[in-house]
Amino acid sequence: HRPGQGQRSPKRIRRRSSSSPMLRFCLALLAASASALRVAPAARAPTVQAARAPAVAMAAAADDFVPDMQRRTIMNLVLLGGAGVPVLWLAGGYIYFLVPPGGGGGGAGVTARDALGADVMAAKWIAANPYPGRALVEGLKGDAHYLIVKEDKTLYDFAINAVCTHLGCVVPFNRAQLKYICPCHGSQYDFNGKVIRGPAPLSLALAHVNDVDGKVVLSPWTETDFRTDLAPWWK
């Protein structure tokens, strides 16, 4: 054998002995890292709680919008009502305008009044409005009525409601043609107020005329219409 074979050099022994602590230190670091990786999932719990926090905040925010939706609903109803009242008002007036007005009223008679609101005296009225002319007075329900003077200077026992049965215009008496002609749509009525030309569907309403203490009194006409032999439509 060569001198020195089979025997380890003291320097090598020292190097190995000096490197063993370093190896132990590295192993310790690896073990610590492995333990840290195992514990890491437990550290995620705050992240889950943090993720739940926005959901709770969103739910609370959604609950906060409920009063706003109620207020919006109330405001919508208020606006709808505010717009609906004028529409209903106009529609009601339009329908009322289309319905033929009644010519007579129930109950006791009323004293006819002239344009100044004074009671109509029969004698004075006949003198001021001789045959075949006729003039208007305020009668039943406040409607305009024609008093008709006869050739013998007395009043007919009926008055004619001047409100057109088409759309409610006041119909003037045409003295030259001895009939009523509506200026609105051309409806015509004969001397006694019977409809003879449309678009008016019905004859002019009637009212009874009586002389009570020199005053002209109008009362409802409830019996058969002598012009058509039919029951009065204005009842």
Coordinates of N, CA and C in Angstrom, one line a residue:
H1 N 0.8 -1.2 0.0 CA 0.0 0.0 0.0 C 0.9 1.2 0.0
R2 N 0.2 2.2 -0.6 CA 0.9 3.5 -0.6 C 0.7 4.1 0.8
P3 N 1.7 4.9 1.0 CA 1.6 5.5 2.4 C 0.4 6.5 2.3
G4 N -0.3 6.3 3.3 CA -1.5 7.2 3.4 C -2.8 6.7 2.9
Q5 N -2.8 5.5 2.1 CA -4.1 5.0 1.6 C -4.8 4.3 2.7
G6 N -6.2 4.4 2.7 CA -7.0 3.8 3.7 C -7.2 4.6 4.9
Q7 N -6.5 5.7 4.9 CA -6.7 6.7 6.0 C -7.2 8.0 5.5
R8 N -8.2 8.5 6.1 CA -8.9 9.7 5.7 C -8.1 10.9 6.1
S9 N -8.1 11.9 5.2 CA -7.4 13.1 5.5 C -8.1 13.8 6.6
P10 N -7.4 14.3 7.5 CA -8.0 15.2 8.6 C -8.7 16.4 8.1
K11 N -8.2 16.9 7.0 CA -8.9 18.1 6.4 C -10.3 17.8 5.9
R12 N -10.4 16.6 5.2 CA -11.7 16.2 4.7 C -12.7 15.9 5.8
I13 N -12.2 15.3 6.9 CA -13.1 15.0 8.0 C -13.6 16.3 8.6
R14 N -12.7 17.2 8.7 CA -13.1 18.5 9.2 C -14.2 19.2 8.4
R15 N -14.0 19.1 7.0 CA -15.0 19.7 6.1 C -16.3 19.1 6.2
R16 N -16.4 17.7 6.3 CA -17.7 17.1 6.4 C -18.4 17.4 7.8
S17 N -17.5 17.4 8.8 CA -18.1 17.7 10.1 C -18.6 19.2 10.1
S18 N -17.9 20.1 9.4 CA -18.3 21.5 9.4 C -19.6 21.7 8.5
S19 N -19.8 20.8 7.5 CA -21.0 20.9 6.6 C -22.2 20.4 7.2
S20 N -22.1 19.5 8.2 CA -23.3 18.9 8.7 C -24.2 19.9 9.4
P21 N -23.8 20.9 10.1 CA -24.7 21.9 10.7 C -25.5 22.6 9.6
M22 N -24.8 22.9 8.5 CA -25.5 23.6 7.4 C -26.6 22.8 6.9
L23 N -26.4 21.5 6.7 CA -27.4 20.6 6.3 C -28.6 20.5 7.2
R24 N -28.3 20.5 8.5 CA -29.4 20.5 9.4 C -30.2 21.7 9.4
F25 N -29.5 22.8 9.2 CA -30.2 24.1 9.1 C -31.2 24.2 7.9
C26 N -30.7 23.6 6.8 CA -31.6 23.6 5.5 C -32.8 22.7 5.7
L27 N -32.5 21.5 6.4 CA -33.6 20.6 6.7 C -34.7 21.3 7.6
A28 N -34.2 22.0 8.5 CA -35.1 22.7 9.5 C -35.9 23.8 8.7
L29 N -35.3 24.5 7.8 CA -36.1 25.5 7.0 C -37.1 24.8 6.1
L30 N -36.8 23.6 5.5 CA -37.8 22.9 4.7 C -39.0 22.4 5.6
A31 N -38.6 21.9 6.8 CA -39.7 21.5 7.7 C -40.6 22.6 8.1
A32 N -40.0 23.8 8.4 CA -40.8 24.9 8.7 C -41.7 25.4 7.6
S33 N -41.2 25.3 6.4 CA -42.0 25.7 5.2 C -43.1 24.8 5.0
A34 N -42.9 23.5 5.2 CA -44.0 22.5 5.0 C -45.1 22.7 6.1
S35 N -44.7 23.0 7.3 CA -45.7 23.2 8.3 C -46.5 24.5 8.0
A36 N -45.8 25.5 7.5 CA -46.5 26.8 7.1 C -47.5 26.5 6.0
L37 N -47.2 25.7 5.1 CA -48.1 25.4 4.0 C -49.3 24.6 4.5
R38 N -49.1 23.8 5.5 CA -50.3 23.0 6.0 C -51.2 24.0 6.8
V39 N -50.7 24.9 7.5 CA -51.5 25.8 8.3 C -52.2 26.9 7.5
A40 N -51.7 27.1 6.2 CA -52.2 28.2 5.4 C -53.7 28.2 5.1
P41 N -54.3 27.0 4.9 CA -55.8 27.0 4.6 C -56.6 27.6 5.8
A42 N -56.1 27.4 7.0 CA -56.8 28.0 8.1 C -56.8 29.5 8.1
A43 N -55.8 30.1 7.5 CA -55.7 31.6 7.4 C -56.6 32.2 6.4
R44 N -57.4 31.3 5.6 CA -58.3 31.9 4.6 C -59.6 32.2 5.2
A45 N -59.9 31.9 6.4 CA -61.2 32.2 7.0 C -61.5 33.6 7.0
P46 N -60.6 34.6 7.3 CA -60.9 36.0 7.2 C -61.3 36.4 5.8
T47 N -60.7 35.7 4.8 CA -61.1 36.1 3.4 C -62.6 35.8 3.1
V48 N -63.1 34.6 3.6 CA -64.4 34.2 3.4 C -65.4 35.2 4.1
Q49 N -65.0 35.6 5.4 CA -65.8 36.6 6.1 C -65.8 37.9 5.4
A50 N -64.6 38.2 4.8 CA -64.6 39.5 4.1 C -65.4 39.4 2.8
A51 N -65.6 38.3 2.2 CA -66.4 38.1 1.0 C -67.9 38.2 1.4
R52 N -68.2 37.7 2.6 CA -69.6 37.8 3.0 C -70.0 39.2 3.3
A53 N -69.1 40.1 3.8 CA -69.5 41.4 4.2 C -70.1 42.2 3.0
P54 N -69.6 42.2 1.8 CA -70.4 42.9 0.7 C -71.8 42.4 0.5
A55 N -72.0 41.1 0.6 CA -73.3 40.5 0.4 C -74.3 41.1 1.4
V56 N -73.8 41.1 2.7 CA -74.7 41.7 3.8 C -74.9 43.1 3.5
A57 N -73.9 43.9 3.1 CA -74.1 45.3 2.8 C -75.1 45.5 1.6
M58 N -75.0 44.6 0.6 CA -76.0 44.7 -0.5 C -77.4 44.4 -0.1
A59 N -77.5 43.4 0.8 CA -78.9 43.1 1.3 C -79.4 44.3 2.1
A60 N -78.6 44.9 2.9 CA -79.1 46.0 3.7 C -79.4 47.2 2.8
A61 N -78.6 47.4 1.7 CA -78.9 48.4 0.7 C -80.2 48.2 0.0
A62 N -80.5 46.9 -0.3 CA -81.8 46.6 -0.9 C -82.9 46.9 0.0
D63 N -82.8 46.6 1.3 CA -83.9 46.9 2.2 C -84.1 48.4 2.3
D64 N -83.0 49.2 2.2 CA -83.1 50.6 2.2 C -83.9 51.2 1.1
F65 N -84.0 50.5 -0.1 CA -84.8 51.0 -1.2 C -86.3 50.8 -1.1
V66 N -86.7 50.0 -0.2 CA -88.1 49.7 -0.1 C -89.0 50.9 0.2
P67 N -88.6 51.8 1.1 CA -89.4 53.1 1.3 C -89.4 53.9 0.0
D68 N -88.2 53.9 -0.7 CA -88.2 54.7 -1.9 C -89.2 54.2 -2.9
M69 N -89.4 52.9 -3.1 CA -90.3 52.4 -4.0 C -91.8 52.7 -3.6
Q70 N -92.0 52.7 -2.3 CA -93.3 53.1 -1.8 C -93.6 54.6 -2.1
R71 N -92.6 55.4 -1.9 CA -92.8 56.8 -2.2 C -93.1 57.0 -3.7
R72 N -92.3 56.3 -4.5 CA -92.5 56.4 -5.9 C -93.9 56.0 -6.3
T73 N -94.4 54.9 -5.7 CA -95.8 54.4 -6.0 C -96.8 55.5 -5.6
I74 N -96.6 56.1 -4.5 CA -97.5 57.1 -4.0 C -97.5 58.3 -5.0
M75 N -96.3 58.7 -5.4 CA -96.2 59.9 -6.3 C -96.8 59.5 -7.6
N76 N -96.7 58.3 -8.1 CA -97.3 57.9 -9.4 C -98.8 58.0 -9.3
L77 N -99.4 57.5 -8.1 CA -100.8 57.6 -7.9 C -101.3 59.0 -7.9
V78 N -100.5 59.9 -7.2 CA -100.9 61.3 -7.1 C -100.9 61.9 -8.5
L79 N -99.8 61.7 -9.3 CA -99.8 62.2 -10.7 C -100.9 61.7 -11.5
L80 N -101.2 60.4 -11.4 CA -102.3 59.8 -12.2 C -103.6 60.4 -11.8
G81 N -103.9 60.6 -10.5 CA -105.1 61.3 -10.1 C -105.2 62.7 -10.5
G82 N -104.0 63.4 -10.5 CA -104.0 64.8 -10.9 C -104.3 64.9 -12.4
A83 N -103.9 64.0 -13.2 CA -104.2 64.0 -14.6 C -105.6 63.5 -14.9
G84 N -106.0 62.6 -14.1 CA -107.3 62.0 -14.4 C -108.5 62.9 -14.1
V85 N -108.4 63.7 -13.0 CA -109.5 64.6 -12.7 C -109.9 65.6 -13.8
P86 N -108.9 66.3 -14.4 CA -109.3 67.1 -15.6 C -109.9 66.3 -16.7
V87 N -109.4 65.1 -17.0 CA -109.9 64.3 -18.1 C -111.4 63.9 -17.8
L88 N -111.6 63.5 -16.6 CA -113.0 63.1 -16.2 C -113.9 64.3 -16.2
W89 N -113.4 65.4 -15.8 CA -114.2 66.7 -15.8 C -114.6 67.0 -17.2
L90 N -113.7 67.0 -18.1 CA -114.0 67.3 -19.5 C -114.9 66.3 -20.2
A91 N -114.6 65.0 -19.9 CA -115.5 63.9 -20.4 C -116.9 64.1 -19.9
G92 N -117.1 64.4 -18.6 CA -118.4 64.5 -18.1 C -119.2 65.7 -18.7
G93 N -118.4 66.8 -18.9 CA -119.1 67.9 -19.6 C -119.5 67.6 -21.0
Y94 N -118.6 66.9 -21.7 CA -118.9 66.5 -23.1 C -120.1 65.6 -23.1
I95 N -120.2 64.6 -22.2 CA -121.3 63.7 -22.2 C -122.6 64.5 -21.9
Y96 N -122.5 65.4 -20.9 CA -123.7 66.2 -20.5 C -124.2 67.0 -21.7
F97 N -123.2 67.5 -22.5 CA -123.6 68.3 -23.6 C -124.3 67.5 -24.7
L98 N -123.9 66.2 -24.8 CA -124.6 65.4 -25.8 C -125.9 64.9 -25.4
V99 N -126.2 64.8 -24.1 CA -127.5 64.3 -23.7 C -128.6 65.3 -23.9
P100 N -129.7 65.0 -24.6 CA -130.8 66.0 -24.8 C -131.3 66.5 -23.4
P101 N -131.4 67.8 -23.3 CA -131.9 68.3 -22.0 C -133.4 68.0 -21.8
G102 N -133.8 67.9 -20.5 CA -135.2 67.8 -20.2 C -135.9 69.1 -20.3
G103 N -137.1 69.0 -20.8 CA -137.9 70.2 -20.9 C -138.8 70.5 -19.8
G104 N -139.2 69.6 -19.0 CA -140.1 69.8 -17.9 C -139.5 69.3 -16.6
G105 N -140.0 69.8 -15.5 CA -139.6 69.4 -14.2 C -140.7 68.9 -13.4
G106 N -140.4 68.1 -12.4 CA -141.5 67.6 -11.5 C -141.9 68.6 -10.5
G107 N -143.0 68.4 -9.9 CA -143.4 69.3 -8.8 C -144.3 70.4 -9.3
A108 N -144.4 71.5 -8.4 CA -145.3 72.6 -8.7 C -144.7 73.5 -9.8
G109 N -145.6 74.3 -10.4 CA -145.1 75.2 -11.5 C -144.3 76.3 -10.9
V110 N -143.6 77.0 -11.9 CA -142.8 78.2 -11.6 C -143.3 79.4 -12.4
T111 N -143.1 80.6 -11.8 CA -143.5 81.8 -12.5 C -142.4 82.1 -13.5
A112 N -142.9 82.4 -14.7 CA -142.0 82.7 -15.8 C -141.3 84.1 -15.5
R113 N -140.1 84.2 -15.9 CA -139.3 85.5 -15.7 C -138.8 86.0 -17.1
D114 N -138.7 87.3 -17.2 CA -138.2 87.9 -18.4 C -136.7 88.0 -18.3
A115 N -136.1 88.7 -19.3 CA -134.6 88.8 -19.4 C -134.0 89.6 -18.2
L116 N -134.8 90.4 -17.6 CA -134.3 91.2 -16.4 C -134.6 90.5 -15.1
G117 N -135.2 89.3 -15.2 CA -135.5 88.5 -14.0 C -136.8 88.9 -13.3
A118 N -137.6 89.7 -13.9 CA -138.9 90.1 -13.4 C -140.0 89.1 -13.7
D119 N -141.0 89.0 -12.9 CA -142.1 88.1 -13.2 C -142.8 88.5 -14.5
V120 N -143.2 87.6 -15.3 CA -143.9 87.9 -16.6 C -145.4 88.1 -16.3
M121 N -145.9 89.3 -16.6 CA -147.3 89.5 -16.5 C -148.0 89.2 -17.8
A122 N -149.0 88.5 -17.8 CA -149.6 88.0 -19.1 C -150.1 89.1 -20.0
A123 N -150.8 90.1 -19.5 CA -151.4 91.2 -20.3 C -150.2 92.0 -21.0
K124 N -149.2 92.3 -20.2 CA -148.1 93.1 -20.7 C -147.3 92.3 -21.8
W125 N -147.2 91.0 -21.5 CA -146.4 90.2 -22.5 C -147.2 90.0 -23.8
I126 N -148.5 89.9 -23.7 CA -149.2 89.7 -25.0 C -149.2 91.0 -25.8
A127 N -149.2 92.2 -25.1 CA -149.2 93.5 -25.8 C -147.8 93.7 -26.4
A128 N -146.7 93.2 -25.8 CA -145.4 93.4 -26.3 C -145.0 92.4 -27.4
N129 N -145.7 91.3 -27.4 CA -145.3 90.3 -28.4 C -146.5 89.7 -29.1
P130 N -147.1 90.5 -30.0 CA -148.4 90.1 -30.7 C -148.1 89.0 -31.7
Y131 N -149.2 88.3 -32.0 CA -149.1 87.2 -33.0 C -148.6 87.8 -34.3
P132 N -147.8 87.0 -35.1 CA -147.3 85.6 -34.9 C -145.9 85.6 -34.2
G133 N -145.5 86.7 -33.7 CA -144.2 86.7 -33.0 C -144.2 86.0 -31.7
R134 N -143.1 85.7 -31.2 CA -143.0 85.0 -29.9 C -141.6 85.3 -29.3
A135 N -141.6 85.3 -28.0 CA -140.3 85.7 -27.3 C -140.1 84.7 -26.2
L136 N -138.8 84.7 -25.7 CA -138.4 83.8 -24.7 C -138.6 84.3 -23.2
V137 N -138.9 83.3 -22.4 CA -138.9 83.5 -20.9 C -138.1 82.4 -20.3
E138 N -137.7 82.7 -19.0 CA -137.1 81.7 -18.2 C -138.1 80.8 -17.5
G139 N -138.1 79.5 -17.8 CA -139.1 78.6 -17.3 C -138.6 77.5 -16.4
L140 N -139.1 76.3 -16.6 CA -138.8 75.1 -15.8 C -137.3 74.8 -16.0
K141 N -136.7 74.5 -14.8 CA -135.3 74.1 -14.8 C -134.4 75.2 -15.2
G142 N -134.9 76.4 -15.4 CA -134.1 77.6 -15.8 C -133.9 77.6 -17.3
D143 N -134.6 76.7 -18.1 CA -134.5 76.6 -19.5 C -135.3 77.8 -20.1
A144 N -134.9 78.1 -21.4 CA -135.6 79.1 -22.1 C -136.8 78.5 -22.7
H145 N -138.0 79.2 -22.6 CA -139.3 78.7 -23.2 C -139.9 79.8 -24.0
Y146 N -140.6 79.4 -25.0 CA -141.3 80.3 -25.9 C -142.8 80.4 -25.4
L147 N -143.3 81.6 -25.1 CA -144.7 81.8 -24.9 C -145.3 82.2 -26.2
I148 N -146.4 81.6 -26.6 CA -147.0 81.7 -27.9 C -148.4 82.5 -27.8
V149 N -148.4 83.6 -28.5 CA -149.6 84.5 -28.4 C -150.5 84.1 -29.6
K150 N -151.8 84.0 -29.3 CA -152.8 83.6 -30.4 C -153.2 84.9 -31.1
E151 N -154.0 84.7 -32.2 CA -154.5 85.8 -32.9 C -155.5 86.6 -32.1
D152 N -156.2 85.9 -31.2 CA -157.2 86.6 -30.4 C -156.6 87.3 -29.2
K153 N -155.3 87.4 -29.2 CA -154.5 88.1 -28.1 C -154.7 87.4 -26.7
T154 N -154.6 86.1 -26.8 CA -154.5 85.3 -25.6 C -153.3 84.3 -25.8
L155 N -152.9 83.7 -24.7 CA -151.8 82.8 -24.7 C -152.2 81.4 -25.0
Y156 N -151.4 80.6 -25.7 CA -151.6 79.2 -25.8 C -151.4 78.6 -24.5
D157 N -152.1 77.4 -24.3 CA -151.9 76.8 -23.0 C -150.7 75.9 -22.8
F158 N -149.8 76.1 -23.8 CA -148.5 75.4 -23.7 C -147.4 76.3 -24.1
A159 N -146.2 76.1 -23.5 CA -145.0 76.8 -23.9 C -144.0 75.7 -24.5
I160 N -143.1 76.2 -25.4 CA -142.2 75.3 -26.1 C -140.8 75.6 -25.5
N161 N -140.2 74.5 -25.1 CA -138.8 74.6 -24.6 C -137.9 74.9 -25.8
A162 N -137.0 75.9 -25.7 CA -136.2 76.4 -26.9 C -134.9 75.7 -27.0
V163 N -134.6 74.7 -26.2 CA -133.4 74.0 -26.2 C -133.4 72.9 -27.3
C164 N -132.5 72.9 -28.3 CA -132.5 71.9 -29.3 C -132.2 70.5 -28.8
T165 N -132.9 69.5 -29.3 CA -132.8 68.2 -28.8 C -131.6 67.5 -29.5
H166 N -130.8 68.2 -30.3 CA -129.6 67.6 -30.9 C -128.4 67.8 -29.9
L167 N -128.0 69.0 -29.8 CA -126.8 69.3 -29.0 C -127.0 70.5 -28.0
G168 N -128.3 70.8 -27.8 CA -128.6 71.8 -26.7 C -128.5 73.3 -27.1
C169 N -128.4 73.6 -28.4 CA -128.4 75.0 -28.7 C -129.8 75.6 -28.5
V170 N -129.9 76.9 -28.3 CA -131.2 77.6 -28.2 C -131.7 77.9 -29.6
V171 N -132.8 77.4 -29.9 CA -133.4 77.5 -31.3 C -134.2 78.8 -31.4
P172 N -133.8 79.7 -32.4 CA -134.6 80.9 -32.6 C -135.9 80.6 -33.5
F173 N -136.9 81.4 -33.3 CA -138.1 81.3 -34.1 C -138.0 82.2 -35.4
N174 N -138.2 81.5 -36.5 CA -138.1 82.3 -37.8 C -139.5 82.7 -38.1
R175 N -139.7 84.0 -38.0 CA -141.1 84.6 -38.1 C -141.5 84.5 -39.6
A176 N -140.6 84.6 -40.5 CA -141.0 84.6 -42.0 C -141.4 83.2 -42.4
Q177 N -140.8 82.2 -41.8 CA -141.1 80.8 -42.2 C -142.0 80.1 -41.2
L178 N -142.3 80.8 -40.1 CA -143.2 80.3 -39.0 C -142.7 78.9 -38.5
K179 N -141.4 78.8 -38.3 CA -140.9 77.6 -37.7 C -139.6 77.9 -37.0
Y180 N -139.1 76.9 -36.3 CA -137.9 77.1 -35.5 C -136.7 76.4 -36.3
I181 N -135.6 77.2 -36.5 CA -134.5 76.7 -37.2 C -133.2 76.9 -36.3
C182 N -132.6 75.7 -36.1 CA -131.4 75.8 -35.2 C -130.2 76.3 -36.0
P183 N -129.5 77.3 -35.5 CA -128.3 77.8 -36.2 C -127.1 77.0 -36.1
C184 N -127.1 76.0 -35.2 CA -125.9 75.1 -35.0 C -125.7 74.1 -36.1
H185 N -126.8 73.3 -36.3 CA -126.6 72.2 -37.3 C -127.8 72.1 -38.2
G186 N -128.7 73.1 -38.2 CA -129.8 73.1 -39.2 C -131.0 72.4 -38.9
S187 N -131.2 71.9 -37.7 CA -132.4 71.2 -37.3 C -133.6 72.1 -37.4
Q188 N -134.8 71.6 -37.8 CA -135.9 72.5 -37.9 C -137.1 71.8 -37.2
Y189 N -138.0 72.7 -36.7 CA -139.2 72.3 -36.0 C -140.4 73.2 -36.5
D190 N -141.5 72.6 -36.5 CA -142.7 73.4 -37.1 C -143.2 74.4 -36.0
F191 N -144.4 75.0 -36.4 CA -144.9 76.0 -35.6 C -145.1 75.6 -34.1
N192 N -145.4 74.3 -33.9 CA -145.7 73.8 -32.5 C -144.5 73.1 -31.9
G193 N -143.3 73.2 -32.6 CA -142.1 72.6 -32.0 C -141.9 71.2 -32.4
K194 N -142.6 70.6 -33.3 CA -142.4 69.2 -33.7 C -141.3 69.2 -34.7
V195 N -140.4 68.2 -34.5 CA -139.2 68.1 -35.4 C -139.6 67.7 -36.8
I196 N -139.1 68.4 -37.8 CA -139.4 68.1 -39.2 C -138.1 67.9 -40.0
R197 N -137.0 68.2 -39.4 CA -135.7 68.0 -40.1 C -134.6 67.8 -39.1
G198 N -133.8 66.8 -39.3 CA -132.7 66.5 -38.5 C -131.5 67.5 -38.6
P199 N -130.5 67.2 -37.8 CA -130.2 65.9 -37.1 C -130.9 65.8 -35.7
A200 N -131.7 66.8 -35.3 CA -132.4 66.6 -34.1 C -133.2 65.4 -34.1
P201 N -133.2 64.5 -33.0 CA -133.9 63.3 -33.1 C -135.4 63.4 -32.5
L202 N -135.6 64.5 -31.7 CA -136.9 64.6 -31.0 C -137.5 66.0 -31.2
S203 N -138.7 66.1 -30.9 CA -139.4 67.4 -30.9 C -139.0 68.2 -29.7
L204 N -139.3 69.5 -29.7 CA -139.0 70.3 -28.6 C -140.0 70.0 -27.4
A205 N -139.4 70.1 -26.2 CA -140.3 69.7 -25.0 C -141.4 70.7 -24.8
L206 N -142.4 70.3 -24.1 CA -143.6 71.2 -23.8 C -143.7 71.5 -22.3
A207 N -144.4 72.5 -22.0 CA -144.7 72.9 -20.6 C -146.1 73.5 -20.6
H208 N -146.9 73.3 -19.5 CA -148.2 73.9 -19.4 C -148.1 75.4 -19.1
V209 N -149.0 76.2 -19.6 CA -149.0 77.6 -19.3 C -150.3 78.0 -18.6
N210 N -150.3 78.7 -17.5 CA -151.4 79.1 -16.7 C -151.3 80.6 -16.3
D211 N -152.4 81.2 -16.3 CA -152.5 82.6 -15.8 C -152.9 82.6 -14.3
V212 N -152.0 82.9 -13.4 CA -152.3 82.9 -12.0 C -152.1 84.3 -11.5
D213 N -153.2 84.9 -11.2 CA -153.2 86.3 -10.6 C -152.5 87.2 -11.6
G214 N -152.7 87.0 -12.9 CA -152.1 87.9 -13.9 C -150.7 87.5 -14.2
K215 N -150.1 86.6 -13.5 CA -148.7 86.2 -13.8 C -148.7 84.9 -14.7
V216 N -147.7 84.7 -15.5 CA -147.6 83.5 -16.3 C -146.9 82.4 -15.5
V217 N -147.5 81.3 -15.3 CA -146.9 80.2 -14.5 C -146.8 79.0 -15.4
L218 N -145.6 78.4 -15.4 CA -145.3 77.2 -16.2 C -145.2 76.0 -15.3
S219 N -145.8 74.9 -15.7 CA -145.8 73.6 -15.0 C -145.5 72.5 -15.9
P220 N -145.0 71.3 -15.3 CA -144.5 70.2 -16.2 C -145.7 69.6 -17.0
W221 N -145.3 69.2 -18.3 CA -146.2 68.5 -19.2 C -145.9 67.0 -19.0
T222 N -146.9 66.3 -18.5 CA -146.7 64.9 -18.2 C -147.6 64.0 -19.0
E223 N -148.6 64.5 -19.7 CA -149.5 63.7 -20.5 C -149.0 63.5 -21.9
T224 N -149.8 62.8 -22.7 CA -149.3 62.5 -24.1 C -149.0 63.8 -24.9
D225 N -148.0 63.7 -25.7 CA -147.6 64.8 -26.5 C -148.6 64.8 -27.7
F226 N -149.4 65.9 -27.8 CA -150.4 66.0 -28.8 C -149.9 66.1 -30.2
R227 N -148.6 66.4 -30.4 CA -148.0 66.5 -31.7 C -147.6 65.2 -32.3
T228 N -147.3 64.2 -31.4 CA -146.9 62.9 -31.9 C -147.7 61.7 -31.4
D229 N -148.7 62.1 -30.4 CA -149.5 61.0 -29.8 C -148.7 60.0 -29.1
L230 N -147.6 60.4 -28.6 CA -146.7 59.6 -27.8 C -146.4 60.1 -26.4
A231 N -146.0 59.3 -25.5 CA -145.7 59.7 -24.2 C -144.5 60.7 -24.3
P232 N -144.5 61.7 -23.4 CA -143.4 62.7 -23.5 C -142.0 62.1 -23.2
W233 N -141.1 62.4 -24.1 CA -139.7 61.8 -23.9 C -139.0 62.5 -22.8
W234 N -139.4 63.8 -22.4 CA -138.7 64.6 -21.4 C -139.0 64.2 -20.0
K235 N -139.9 63.2 -19.8 CA -140.3 62.8 -18.4 C -139.1 62.2 -17.7

